[in-house]
């Protein structure tokens, strides 16, 4: 993992200054700090206590940062490069190397054992395997992705983790949702972890800063609106959709939620939810655009607040 | 492309799989089985109706259903390594215990050459290390052939 200083584009600096004001300096400071290492215990193959025993035998120091989700483990020991992904316990699927923020959308989705879930953009499968574990390998997850190389990574991870309650499909999620709706098929819950500009993942890969540009955000925002509108159409009444991205750009987050509210004005409720880590409210204004007041209920997770990746999560109920 | 199509296993083949699981390995899993090609068996545990399977097949191609359970090889069943791990508390028969060094070699993807021929029938056997079932290999004489995928090998 490279942490050399690279030049931050002026337009990105301006956006973060607009978003975070006097906190932008500390935000950029965190962007260049090494990311902490987290794993999630895969309870389909091993219990939390059993894995903790193994980790202790390996002399790895660790802590469990979330009282409500003991599967999340922060590795405190300094491991050699590749050690985490190349040891026996990883190959046997006992844990998934997954950033803390990325564990949160499935927790808000709160899938139940008898439900049918649509995971629209599932690869490489960190959240899909988590949802499968939360469902104890029961119910059904339709895990979809559009790219075959990403599906290969997804299926490898599903197999490694022992997920048996999943159908993997390769399709444009919007198109698939449209065809399912034509056949009157609806889901209890939907996870839409949308492809995004990845601003929140800068700490993992500084390349994100190099390829970042404002045109990309506009294009992604259009795709995300298309995805959320079509996928919401196959959500059952009283069903829950969790929309998440690993970016901080309001165009890819609150603006997408605002778009959904405007398209389904009487059917969308953005739930006011709490998490165990520090979160901030969604922004209701961004660069001369005003969003629906409900977007305040969305959650923003900043690197400087929890020493993790940046994330955005909205819990949406169809009323 | 027909060989890559996933379809539910017919009753006879499902019975064959369950008999092999029970008679050879001593467990009877409660799963729905599917085949991909002629020999690869996939297992689904959850809620899926025949109608939904048909519906979703009409909407898009199903790449995978459930979990790669095993491979039918001339009326013998090679369980996938992950199936061995998942059903480790239920599998009771045809188990060969490896020492730590052998387990390490196995996870690296190497065949195992044993000093003595084990007291097990030739064919597919389950490999155990401590409390873990770490895979399924083919015993021929004093050699156990390795089937750990390249991408899953410990380097």
CSV table of C-alpha atoms in Angstrom, one decimal:
chain,number,residue,atom,x,y,z
A,1,UNK,CA,0.0,0.0,0.0
A,2,UNK,CA,1.6,3.3,-1.1
A,3,UNK,CA,1.2,6.3,1.0
A,4,UNK,CA,3.4,8.8,-0.8
A,5,UNK,CA,2.0,12.3,-1.0
A,6,UNK,CA,0.4,12.8,-4.4
A,7,UNK,CA,-0.9,16.1,-5.7
A,8,UNK,CA,-4.6,16.7,-4.9
A,9,UNK,CA,-6.5,18.2,-7.8
A,10,UNK,CA,-7.6,21.8,-7.2
A,11,UNK,CA,-11.2,21.1,-8.0
A,12,UNK,CA,-11.3,18.2,-5.5
A,13,UNK,CA,-9.8,20.5,-2.8
A,14,UNK,CA,-12.5,23.1,-3.5
A,15,UNK,CA,-15.3,20.5,-3.3
A,16,UNK,CA,-14.0,19.2,0.0
A,17,UNK,CA,-13.6,22.7,1.3
A,18,UNK,CA,-17.2,23.4,0.4
A,19,UNK,CA,-18.3,20.2,2.0
A,20,UNK,CA,-16.3,20.2,5.2
A,21,UNK,CA,-15.2,23.8,5.6
A,22,UNK,CA,-12.7,24.2,8.4
A,23,UNK,CA,-12.4,20.4,8.7
A,24,UNK,CA,-11.0,19.8,5.2
A,25,UNK,CA,-7.4,20.0,6.5
A,26,UNK,CA,-7.9,17.1,8.9
A,27,UNK,CA,-9.8,15.2,6.2
A,28,UNK,CA,-6.9,15.4,3.9
A,29,UNK,CA,-4.5,14.5,6.7
A,30,UNK,CA,-6.5,11.3,7.2
A,31,UNK,CA,-6.5,10.6,3.5
A,32,UNK,CA,-2.7,10.0,3.7
A,33,UNK,CA,-2.7,7.9,6.8
A,34,UNK,CA,-2.5,4.1,6.4
A,35,UNK,CA,-5.8,2.4,6.7
A,36,UNK,CA,-6.5,0.2,9.7
A,37,UNK,CA,-7.0,-3.5,9.0
A,38,UNK,CA,-10.4,-5.1,9.7
A,39,UNK,CA,-11.7,-8.6,9.2
A,40,UNK,CA,-15.2,-9.9,9.5
A,41,UNK,CA,-15.7,-13.4,11.0
A,42,UNK,CA,-17.6,-15.6,8.6
A,43,UNK,CA,-20.1,-17.2,10.9
A,44,UNK,CA,-21.1,-19.6,8.2
A,45,UNK,CA,-17.9,-21.4,8.8
A,46,UNK,CA,-16.7,-20.6,12.3
A,47,UNK,CA,-17.9,-18.9,15.4
A,48,UNK,CA,-16.5,-15.6,16.6
A,49,UNK,CA,-15.1,-17.3,19.8
A,50,UNK,CA,-13.5,-20.1,17.8
A,51,UNK,CA,-11.8,-17.6,15.4
A,52,UNK,CA,-10.7,-15.4,18.3
A,53,UNK,CA,-9.0,-18.5,19.8
A,54,UNK,CA,-7.1,-19.1,16.6
A,55,UNK,CA,-6.1,-15.5,16.3
A,56,UNK,CA,-4.7,-15.6,19.9
A,57,UNK,CA,-2.8,-18.8,19.0
A,58,UNK,CA,-1.3,-16.9,16.1
A,59,UNK,CA,-0.3,-14.1,18.5
A,60,UNK,CA,-2.3,-11.5,16.6
A,61,UNK,CA,-3.5,-8.6,18.7
A,62,UNK,CA,-7.0,-7.5,17.9
A,63,UNK,CA,-10.1,-5.8,19.3
A,64,UNK,CA,-13.8,-5.9,18.6
A,65,UNK,CA,-14.9,-2.3,17.9
A,66,UNK,CA,-18.7,-2.8,17.6
A,67,UNK,CA,-20.6,-4.1,20.6
A,68,UNK,CA,-23.6,-4.9,18.5
A,69,UNK,CA,-21.6,-6.8,15.8
A,70,UNK,CA,-18.8,-8.8,17.4
A,71,UNK,CA,-18.0,-10.3,14.0
A,72,UNK,CA,-16.1,-7.1,13.2
A,73,UNK,CA,-12.5,-7.4,14.3
A,74,UNK,CA,-9.8,-4.8,14.1
A,75,UNK,CA,-6.3,-6.3,13.7
A,76,UNK,CA,-3.9,-4.3,15.8
A,77,UNK,CA,-0.8,-6.4,15.1
A,78,UNK,CA,1.5,-5.4,12.3
A,79,UNK,CA,1.3,-8.2,9.8
A,80,UNK,CA,3.7,-8.9,6.9
A,81,UNK,CA,2.4,-8.0,3.4
A,82,UNK,CA,-0.1,-10.6,2.2
A,83,UNK,CA,-0.2,-12.4,5.5
A,84,UNK,CA,-3.9,-11.7,6.1
A,85,UNK,CA,-5.0,-12.9,2.7
A,86,UNK,CA,-2.7,-15.8,2.4
A,87,UNK,CA,-3.0,-17.8,5.6
A,88,UNK,CA,-4.9,-21.0,6.1
A,89,UNK,CA,-7.8,-19.4,8.0
A,90,UNK,CA,-8.4,-17.0,5.1
A,91,UNK,CA,-8.3,-19.8,2.5
A,92,UNK,CA,-10.7,-21.8,4.6
A,93,UNK,CA,-13.1,-18.9,4.6
A,94,UNK,CA,-13.1,-18.2,8.3
A,95,UNK,CA,-12.9,-14.5,7.8
A,96,UNK,CA,-13.3,-11.8,5.1
A,97,UNK,CA,-10.9,-8.9,4.9
A,98,UNK,CA,-13.4,-6.0,5.0
A,99,UNK,CA,-13.2,-2.4,6.0
A,100,UNK,CA,-15.4,-1.4,9.0
A,101,UNK,CA,-17.5,1.1,7.0
A,102,UNK,CA,-18.3,-1.6,4.4
A,103,UNK,CA,-19.8,-3.9,7.1
A,104,UNK,CA,-22.4,-1.3,7.9
A,105,UNK,CA,-24.9,-1.4,5.0
A,106,UNK,CA,-25.8,-5.1,5.5
A,107,UNK,CA,-26.4,-4.3,9.2
A,108,UNK,CA,-28.9,-1.6,8.3
A,109,UNK,CA,-30.5,-3.9,5.8
A,110,UNK,CA,-31.0,-6.3,8.7
A,111,UNK,CA,-31.9,-9.3,6.5
A,112,UNK,CA,-34.1,-12.0,8.0
A,113,UNK,CA,-33.8,-15.7,7.5
A,114,UNK,CA,-36.9,-16.2,5.4
A,115,UNK,CA,-36.5,-13.1,3.2
A,116,UNK,CA,-35.7,-12.7,-0.5
A,117,UNK,CA,-33.0,-10.1,-1.1
A,118,UNK,CA,-31.8,-8.4,-4.3
A,119,UNK,CA,-28.1,-7.4,-4.1
A,120,UNK,CA,-28.0,-5.4,-7.3
A,121,UNK,CA,-24.2,-4.7,-7.7
A,122,UNK,CA,-22.8,-7.6,-5.6
A,123,UNK,CA,-19.2,-8.1,-6.7
A,124,UNK,CA,-16.7,-8.7,-5.2
A,125,UNK,CA,-19.0,-10.0,-2.5
A,126,UNK,CA,-18.0,-8.5,0.9
A,127,UNK,CA,-21.5,-7.4,1.6
A,128,UNK,CA,-23.2,-10.3,-0.1
A,129,UNK,CA,-21.3,-12.8,2.1
A,130,UNK,CA,-22.1,-10.7,5.1
A,131,UNK,CA,-25.8,-10.7,4.2
A,132,UNK,CA,-25.7,-14.5,3.6
A,133,UNK,CA,-24.1,-15.0,7.1
A,134,UNK,CA,-26.7,-12.7,8.7
A,135,UNK,CA,-29.4,-14.9,7.1
A,136,UNK,CA,-27.7,-18.1,8.3
A,137,UNK,CA,-27.6,-19.4,4.8
A,138,UNK,CA,-31.4,-19.4,4.6
A,139,UNK,CA,-33.9,-17.4,2.5
A,140,UNK,CA,-32.6,-16.3,-0.9
A,141,UNK,CA,-30.2,-13.7,-2.2
A,142,UNK,CA,-30.2,-12.8,-5.9
A,143,UNK,CA,-26.6,-11.5,-6.3
A,144,UNK,CA,-26.1,-9.6,-9.5
A,145,UNK,CA,-23.3,-7.9,-11.3
A,146,UNK,CA,-22.7,-6.7,-14.7
A,147,UNK,CA,-19.1,-7.6,-15.4
A,148,UNK,CA,-18.0,-11.2,-15.8
A,149,UNK,CA,-14.5,-10.7,-14.3
A,150,UNK,CA,-16.1,-9.2,-11.2
A,151,UNK,CA,-18.6,-12.1,-11.1
A,152,UNK,CA,-15.6,-14.5,-11.0
A,153,UNK,CA,-14.3,-12.7,-7.9
A,154,UNK,CA,-17.8,-12.8,-6.5
A,155,UNK,CA,-18.3,-16.5,-7.0
A,156,UNK,CA,-14.8,-17.3,-5.6
A,157,UNK,CA,-15.7,-15.4,-2.4
A,158,UNK,CA,-19.1,-16.9,-2.1
A,159,UNK,CA,-17.6,-20.4,-2.4
A,160,UNK,CA,-14.8,-19.6,0.0
A,161,UNK,CA,-17.3,-18.4,2.6
A,162,UNK,CA,-19.7,-21.3,2.1
A,163,UNK,CA,-22.7,-19.2,1.0
A,164,UNK,CA,-25.4,-21.6,-0.2
A,165,UNK,CA,-28.5,-19.3,-0.3
A,166,UNK,CA,-27.5,-17.4,-3.4
A,167,UNK,CA,-28.3,-17.2,-7.1
A,168,UNK,CA,-25.6,-15.2,-9.1
A,169,UNK,CA,-26.8,-13.4,-12.2
A,170,UNK,CA,-24.9,-11.4,-14.8
A,171,UNK,CA,-27.0,-8.5,-15.9
A,172,UNK,CA,-27.4,-4.8,-15.9
A,173,UNK,CA,-29.3,-4.4,-12.6
A,174,UNK,CA,-31.7,-1.8,-14.0
A,175,UNK,CA,-32.6,-4.1,-16.9
A,176,UNK,CA,-33.0,-7.1,-14.7
A,177,UNK,CA,-35.2,-5.2,-12.3
A,178,UNK,CA,-37.4,-4.1,-15.2
A,179,UNK,CA,-37.8,-7.7,-16.5
A,180,UNK,CA,-38.5,-9.0,-13.0
A,181,UNK,CA,-41.2,-6.3,-12.5
A,182,UNK,CA,-42.8,-7.4,-15.8
A,183,UNK,CA,-43.2,-10.8,-14.2
A,184,UNK,CA,-44.5,-9.3,-11.0
A,185,UNK,CA,-41.5,-10.3,-9.0
A,186,UNK,CA,-40.8,-8.2,-5.9
A,187,UNK,CA,-38.1,-8.4,-3.2
A,188,UNK,CA,-38.4,-8.1,0.6
A,189,UNK,CA,-35.2,-6.1,0.8
A,190,UNK,CA,-32.7,-4.6,-1.7
A,191,UNK,CA,-29.1,-3.7,-1.2
A,192,UNK,CA,-27.8,-1.2,-3.8
A,193,UNK,CA,-24.2,-0.6,-3.2
A,194,UNK,CA,-23.7,1.5,-6.3
A,195,UNK,CA,-20.6,1.8,-8.4
A,196,UNK,CA,-19.1,5.2,-7.4
A,197,UNK,CA,-16.1,7.5,-7.7
A,198,UNK,CA,-14.7,5.9,-4.5
A,199,UNK,CA,-13.6,9.1,-2.8
A,200,UNK,CA,-13.9,7.3,0.5
A,201,UNK,CA,-11.4,4.6,-0.5
A,202,UNK,CA,-8.5,7.0,-1.0
A,203,UNK,CA,-6.7,5.6,2.0
A,204,UNK,CA,-6.7,2.2,0.5
A,205,UNK,CA,-5.6,3.3,-3.0
A,206,UNK,CA,-4.2,6.7,-3.8
A,207,UNK,CA,-4.9,6.0,-7.5
A,208,UNK,CA,-8.5,7.0,-6.7
A,209,UNK,CA,-7.2,10.6,-6.3
A,210,UNK,CA,-5.3,10.4,-9.6
A,211,UNK,CA,-8.2,9.3,-11.7
A,212,UNK,CA,-10.8,11.4,-9.9
A,213,UNK,CA,-12.5,14.1,-12.0
A,214,UNK,CA,-15.8,16.0,-11.9
A,215,UNK,CA,-17.1,14.6,-15.2
A,216,UNK,CA,-16.8,11.1,-13.8
A,217,UNK,CA,-19.1,12.2,-10.9
A,218,UNK,CA,-21.7,13.5,-13.2
A,219,UNK,CA,-21.7,10.3,-15.3
A,220,UNK,CA,-21.8,8.1,-12.2
A,221,UNK,CA,-24.6,10.2,-10.7
A,222,UNK,CA,-26.7,9.6,-13.8
A,223,UNK,CA,-26.1,5.8,-13.7
A,224,UNK,CA,-26.9,5.7,-10.0
A,225,UNK,CA,-30.2,7.5,-10.5
A,226,UNK,CA,-31.1,5.0,-13.2
A,227,UNK,CA,-30.2,2.1,-10.9
A,228,UNK,CA,-32.1,3.3,-7.9
A,229,UNK,CA,-35.2,4.2,-9.8
A,230,UNK,CA,-35.5,0.8,-11.5
A,231,UNK,CA,-34.4,-1.3,-8.6
A,232,UNK,CA,-36.8,0.5,-6.2
A,233,UNK,CA,-39.6,-0.6,-8.5
A,234,UNK,CA,-39.1,-4.3,-7.5
A,235,UNK,CA,-39.2,-3.6,-3.8
A,236,UNK,CA,-42.2,-4.9,-1.9
A,237,UNK,CA,-44.5,-2.4,-0.1
A,238,UNK,CA,-43.0,-1.9,3.4
A,239,UNK,CA,-39.8,-3.4,2.1
A,240,UNK,CA,-36.4,-1.9,2.8
A,241,UNK,CA,-33.7,-0.7,0.4
A,242,UNK,CA,-30.3,0.3,1.6
A,243,UNK,CA,-28.4,2.5,-0.8
A,244,UNK,CA,-24.7,2.9,-0.2
A,245,UNK,CA,-21.6,4.2,-1.8
A,246,UNK,CA,-17.9,4.6,-0.8
A,247,UNK,CA,-17.8,8.2,-1.9
A,248,UNK,CA,-18.5,11.6,-0.4
A,249,UNK,CA,-19.8,13.4,-3.5
A,250,UNK,CA,-23.3,14.7,-2.8
A,251,UNK,CA,-24.2,14.2,-6.5
A,252,UNK,CA,-23.7,10.4,-6.0
A,253,UNK,CA,-25.4,10.3,-2.6
A,254,UNK,CA,-28.1,12.8,-1.4
A,255,UNK,CA,-28.9,13.9,-5.0
A,256,UNK,CA,-29.6,10.2,-5.9
A,257,UNK,CA,-31.9,9.9,-2.9
A,258,UNK,CA,-33.6,13.2,-3.7
A,259,UNK,CA,-34.1,11.9,-7.2
A,260,UNK,CA,-35.8,8.8,-5.9
A,261,UNK,CA,-38.1,10.8,-3.6
A,262,UNK,CA,-39.1,13.0,-6.5
A,263,UNK,CA,-39.9,9.9,-8.7
A,264,UNK,CA,-41.8,8.2,-5.9
A,265,UNK,CA,-43.1,11.1,-3.9
A,266,UNK,CA,-45.7,9.2,-1.9
A,267,UNK,CA,-43.8,5.9,-1.5
A,268,UNK,CA,-40.4,6.8,-0.1
A,269,UNK,CA,-39.5,7.2,3.5
A,270,UNK,CA,-35.8,7.8,4.4
A,271,UNK,CA,-35.5,6.2,7.8
A,272,UNK,CA,-33.7,8.0,10.6
A,273,UNK,CA,-31.2,5.4,11.8
A,274,UNK,CA,-28.3,5.2,14.3
A,275,UNK,CA,-25.1,3.3,14.1
A,276,UNK,CA,-22.6,2.5,16.8
A,277,UNK,CA,-19.9,4.7,15.1
A,278,UNK,CA,-19.9,8.4,14.6
A,279,UNK,CA,-22.0,9.5,11.6
A,280,UNK,CA,-23.2,12.8,10.3
A,281,UNK,CA,-26.4,13.8,8.6
A,282,UNK,CA,-26.9,14.0,4.9
A,283,UNK,CA,-26.5,17.4,3.3
A,284,UNK,CA,-29.6,19.2,2.1
A,285,UNK,CA,-27.9,21.8,-0.1
A,286,UNK,CA,-24.9,21.4,-2.4
A,287,UNK,CA,-23.7,23.9,-5.0
A,288,UNK,CA,-26.9,25.8,-5.6
A,289,UNK,CA,-29.1,22.6,-5.4
A,290,UNK,CA,-31.5,22.0,-2.7
A,291,UNK,CA,-32.5,18.5,-1.7
A,292,UNK,CA,-35.6,17.1,0.0
A,293,UNK,CA,-35.4,17.6,3.8
A,294,UNK,CA,-35.7,13.8,4.2
A,295,UNK,CA,-32.1,13.3,3.0
A,296,UNK,CA,-31.0,14.6,6.4
A,297,UNK,CA,-31.7,11.1,7.6
A,298,UNK,CA,-29.0,9.7,5.4
A,299,UNK,CA,-25.7,8.8,7.1
A,300,UNK,CA,-22.3,10.2,6.2
A,301,UNK,CA,-19.2,8.4,7.5
A,302,UNK,CA,-16.0,10.4,7.4
A,303,UNK,CA,-12.4,9.0,7.7
A,304,UNK,CA,-11.5,11.5,10.3
A,305,UNK,CA,-14.4,10.6,12.6
A,306,UNK,CA,-13.8,6.8,13.0
A,307,UNK,CA,-10.3,6.3,11.4
A,308,UNK,CA,-11.9,4.3,8.6
A,309,UNK,CA,-13.0,4.7,5.0
A,310,UNK,CA,-15.5,7.3,3.9
A,311,UNK,CA,-19.0,6.0,3.2
A,312,UNK,CA,-22.6,7.1,2.6
A,313,UNK,CA,-25.6,5.0,3.6
A,314,UNK,CA,-29.4,5.6,3.3
A,315,UNK,CA,-32.1,3.3,4.6
A,316,UNK,CA,-35.2,3.6,2.5
A,317,UNK,CA,-38.6,2.2,3.2
A,318,UNK,CA,-41.3,1.8,0.6
A,319,UNK,CA,-44.5,3.0,2.2
B,1,UNK,CA,-23.0,-23.3,-24.1
B,2,UNK,CA,-25.6,-25.9,-23.1
B,3,UNK,CA,-23.0,-27.6,-20.9
B,4,UNK,CA,-22.8,-24.5,-18.7
B,5,UNK,CA,-26.5,-24.3,-18.2
B,6,UNK,CA,-27.7,-24.9,-14.6
B,7,UNK,CA,-30.6,-27.1,-14.1
B,8,UNK,CA,-32.2,-28.9,-11.1
B,9,UNK,CA,-31.1,-32.5,-10.6
B,10,UNK,CA,-33.7,-35.1,-11.4
B,11,UNK,CA,-34.9,-37.3,-8.6
B,12,UNK,CA,-32.7,-40.3,-9.6
B,13,UNK,CA,-29.6,-38.3,-9.6
B,14,UNK,CA,-30.5,-36.5,-6.4
B,15,UNK,CA,-31.0,-39.9,-4.8
B,16,UNK,CA,-27.6,-41.0,-6.1
B,17,UNK,CA,-25.9,-37.9,-4.5
B,18,UNK,CA,-27.7,-38.5,-1.2
B,19,UNK,CA,-26.8,-42.2,-1.2
B,20,UNK,CA,-23.1,-41.4,-1.9
B,21,UNK,CA,-23.1,-38.8,0.9
B,22,UNK,CA,-24.7,-41.2,3.3
B,23,UNK,CA,-22.9,-44.4,2.4
B,24,UNK,CA,-19.5,-43.0,1.6
B,25,UNK,CA,-19.2,-40.1,4.0
B,26,UNK,CA,-21.8,-40.8,6.6
B,27,UNK,CA,-24.0,-37.7,6.3
B,28,UNK,CA,-27.3,-36.8,4.7
B,29,UNK,CA,-27.4,-33.1,3.8
B,30,UNK,CA,-30.8,-31.3,3.4
B,31,UNK,CA,-30.1,-29.4,0.2
B,32,UNK,CA,-31.5,-28.8,-3.2
B,33,UNK,CA,-29.1,-30.0,-5.9
B,34,UNK,CA,-28.5,-28.6,-9.3
B,35,UNK,CA,-26.1,-29.6,-12.1
B,36,UNK,CA,-23.9,-27.6,-14.3
B,37,UNK,CA,-22.6,-29.7,-17.2
B,38,UNK,CA,-22.8,-33.4,-16.7
B,39,UNK,CA,-20.7,-33.9,-13.6
B,40,UNK,CA,-20.6,-30.7,-11.5
B,41,UNK,CA,-23.1,-30.6,-8.6
B,42,UNK,CA,-24.2,-27.4,-7.0
B,43,UNK,CA,-26.1,-27.3,-3.7
B,44,UNK,CA,-28.6,-24.7,-2.6
B,45,UNK,CA,-29.9,-24.2,0.9
B,46,UNK,CA,-32.5,-21.7,1.3
B,47,UNK,CA,-35.9,-20.8,-0.2
B,48,UNK,CA,-36.3,-21.2,-3.9
B,49,UNK,CA,-39.4,-22.4,-5.7
B,50,UNK,CA,-39.5,-24.0,-9.1
B,51,UNK,CA,-41.5,-21.1,-10.4
B,52,UNK,CA,-39.0,-18.6,-9.3
B,53,UNK,CA,-36.2,-20.6,-10.8
B,54,UNK,CA,-38.1,-20.6,-14.1
B,55,UNK,CA,-38.9,-16.9,-13.8
B,56,UNK,CA,-35.4,-15.7,-13.2
B,57,UNK,CA,-34.1,-17.9,-15.9
B,58,UNK,CA,-36.4,-16.1,-18.3
B,59,UNK,CA,-35.1,-12.7,-17.1
B,60,UNK,CA,-31.4,-13.4,-17.3
B,61,UNK,CA,-28.8,-16.2,-17.3
B,62,UNK,CA,-28.1,-17.7,-14.0
B,63,UNK,CA,-24.4,-17.9,-13.6
B,64,UNK,CA,-24.3,-19.8,-10.3
B,65,UNK,CA,-26.8,-21.3,-7.9
B,66,UNK,CA,-25.8,-22.0,-4.4
B,67,UNK,CA,-22.5,-23.5,-3.8
B,68,UNK,CA,-20.1,-25.9,-5.6
B,69,UNK,CA,-20.8,-29.1,-3.7
B,70,UNK,CA,-18.9,-31.8,-5.6
B,71,UNK,CA,-18.1,-33.7,-8.7
B,72,UNK,CA,-19.5,-37.0,-9.9
B,73,UNK,CA,-16.7,-39.3,-11.1
B,74,UNK,CA,-17.9,-42.7,-12.3
B,75,UNK,CA,-20.5,-43.2,-9.5
B,76,UNK,CA,-18.1,-41.8,-6.9
B,77,UNK,CA,-18.5,-38.3,-5.4
B,78,UNK,CA,-15.6,-35.9,-4.9
B,79,UNK,CA,-16.9,-33.4,-2.3
B,80,UNK,CA,-15.6,-29.8,-2.8
B,81,UNK,CA,-13.1,-28.7,-0.2
B,82,UNK,CA,-15.7,-26.1,1.0
B,83,UNK,CA,-18.4,-28.7,1.3
B,84,UNK,CA,-16.0,-30.7,3.6
B,85,UNK,CA,-15.5,-27.7,5.8
B,86,UNK,CA,-19.1,-26.7,5.9
B,87,UNK,CA,-20.3,-30.2,6.8
B,88,UNK,CA,-17.4,-31.0,9.1
B,89,UNK,CA,-19.6,-31.7,12.1
B,90,UNK,CA,-21.7,-34.2,10.0
B,91,UNK,CA,-19.2,-36.1,7.9
B,92,UNK,CA,-18.3,-39.3,9.7
B,93,UNK,CA,-16.8,-41.8,7.3
B,94,UNK,CA,-13.8,-42.1,5.0
B,95,UNK,CA,-11.7,-39.7,6.9
B,96,UNK,CA,-7.9,-39.6,6.9
B,97,UNK,CA,-6.0,-37.6,9.5
B,98,UNK,CA,-3.1,-35.4,8.3
B,99,UNK,CA,-0.4,-34.0,10.5
B,100,UNK,CA,0.4,-30.3,10.4
B,101,UNK,CA,3.1,-30.7,7.8
B,102,UNK,CA,0.9,-32.7,5.5
B,103,UNK,CA,-2.0,-30.2,5.9
B,104,UNK,CA,0.3,-27.4,5.0
B,105,UNK,CA,1.4,-29.2,1.8
B,106,UNK,CA,-2.2,-30.0,1.0
B,107,UNK,CA,-3.2,-26.3,1.3
B,108,UNK,CA,-0.3,-25.3,-1.0
B,109,UNK,CA,-1.9,-27.6,-3.6
B,110,UNK,CA,0.6,-30.4,-3.5
B,111,UNK,CA,-0.2,-34.1,-3.7
B,112,UNK,CA,0.6,-36.1,-0.6
B,113,UNK,CA,2.9,-39.1,-0.8
B,114,UNK,CA,2.3,-41.2,2.3
B,115,UNK,CA,4.9,-43.5,3.9
B,116,UNK,CA,2.3,-46.3,4.2
B,117,UNK,CA,-0.9,-47.0,2.3
B,118,UNK,CA,-3.7,-46.0,4.6
B,119,UNK,CA,-6.4,-48.5,5.7
B,120,UNK,CA,-9.0,-46.9,3.5
B,121,UNK,CA,-10.6,-48.0,0.2
B,122,UNK,CA,-9.1,-46.3,-2.8
B,123,UNK,CA,-11.0,-43.4,-4.3
B,124,UNK,CA,-12.1,-40.1,-2.8
B,125,UNK,CA,-11.4,-39.6,0.9
B,126,UNK,CA,-11.9,-36.7,3.4
B,127,UNK,CA,-8.8,-35.1,4.9
B,128,UNK,CA,-8.7,-34.0,8.5
B,129,UNK,CA,-6.3,-31.8,10.3
B,130,UNK,CA,-6.9,-31.2,14.1
B,131,UNK,CA,-10.6,-30.3,14.3
B,132,UNK,CA,-10.9,-29.3,10.6
B,133,UNK,CA,-11.9,-31.1,7.5
B,134,UNK,CA,-9.7,-29.3,5.0
B,135,UNK,CA,-10.6,-31.1,1.8
B,136,UNK,CA,-11.3,-34.1,-0.3
B,137,UNK,CA,-8.5,-36.0,-2.3
B,138,UNK,CA,-8.3,-39.1,-4.3
B,139,UNK,CA,-6.4,-42.0,-2.7
B,140,UNK,CA,-4.5,-44.2,-5.2
B,141,UNK,CA,-2.0,-46.5,-3.5
B,142,UNK,CA,-0.1,-44.3,-1.1
B,143,UNK,CA,-0.7,-41.1,-3.0
B,144,UNK,CA,-3.5,-38.6,-2.3
B,145,UNK,CA,-4.2,-36.4,-5.4
B,146,UNK,CA,-4.8,-32.8,-4.7
B,147,UNK,CA,-7.7,-30.7,-6.0
B,148,UNK,CA,-7.2,-27.4,-4.3
B,149,UNK,CA,-7.9,-24.6,-6.9
B,150,UNK,CA,-4.9,-22.6,-7.9
B,151,UNK,CA,-6.6,-19.4,-6.6
B,152,UNK,CA,-7.3,-20.9,-3.2
B,153,UNK,CA,-3.8,-22.3,-2.5
B,154,UNK,CA,-1.8,-20.9,0.4
B,155,UNK,CA,1.5,-19.5,-1.0
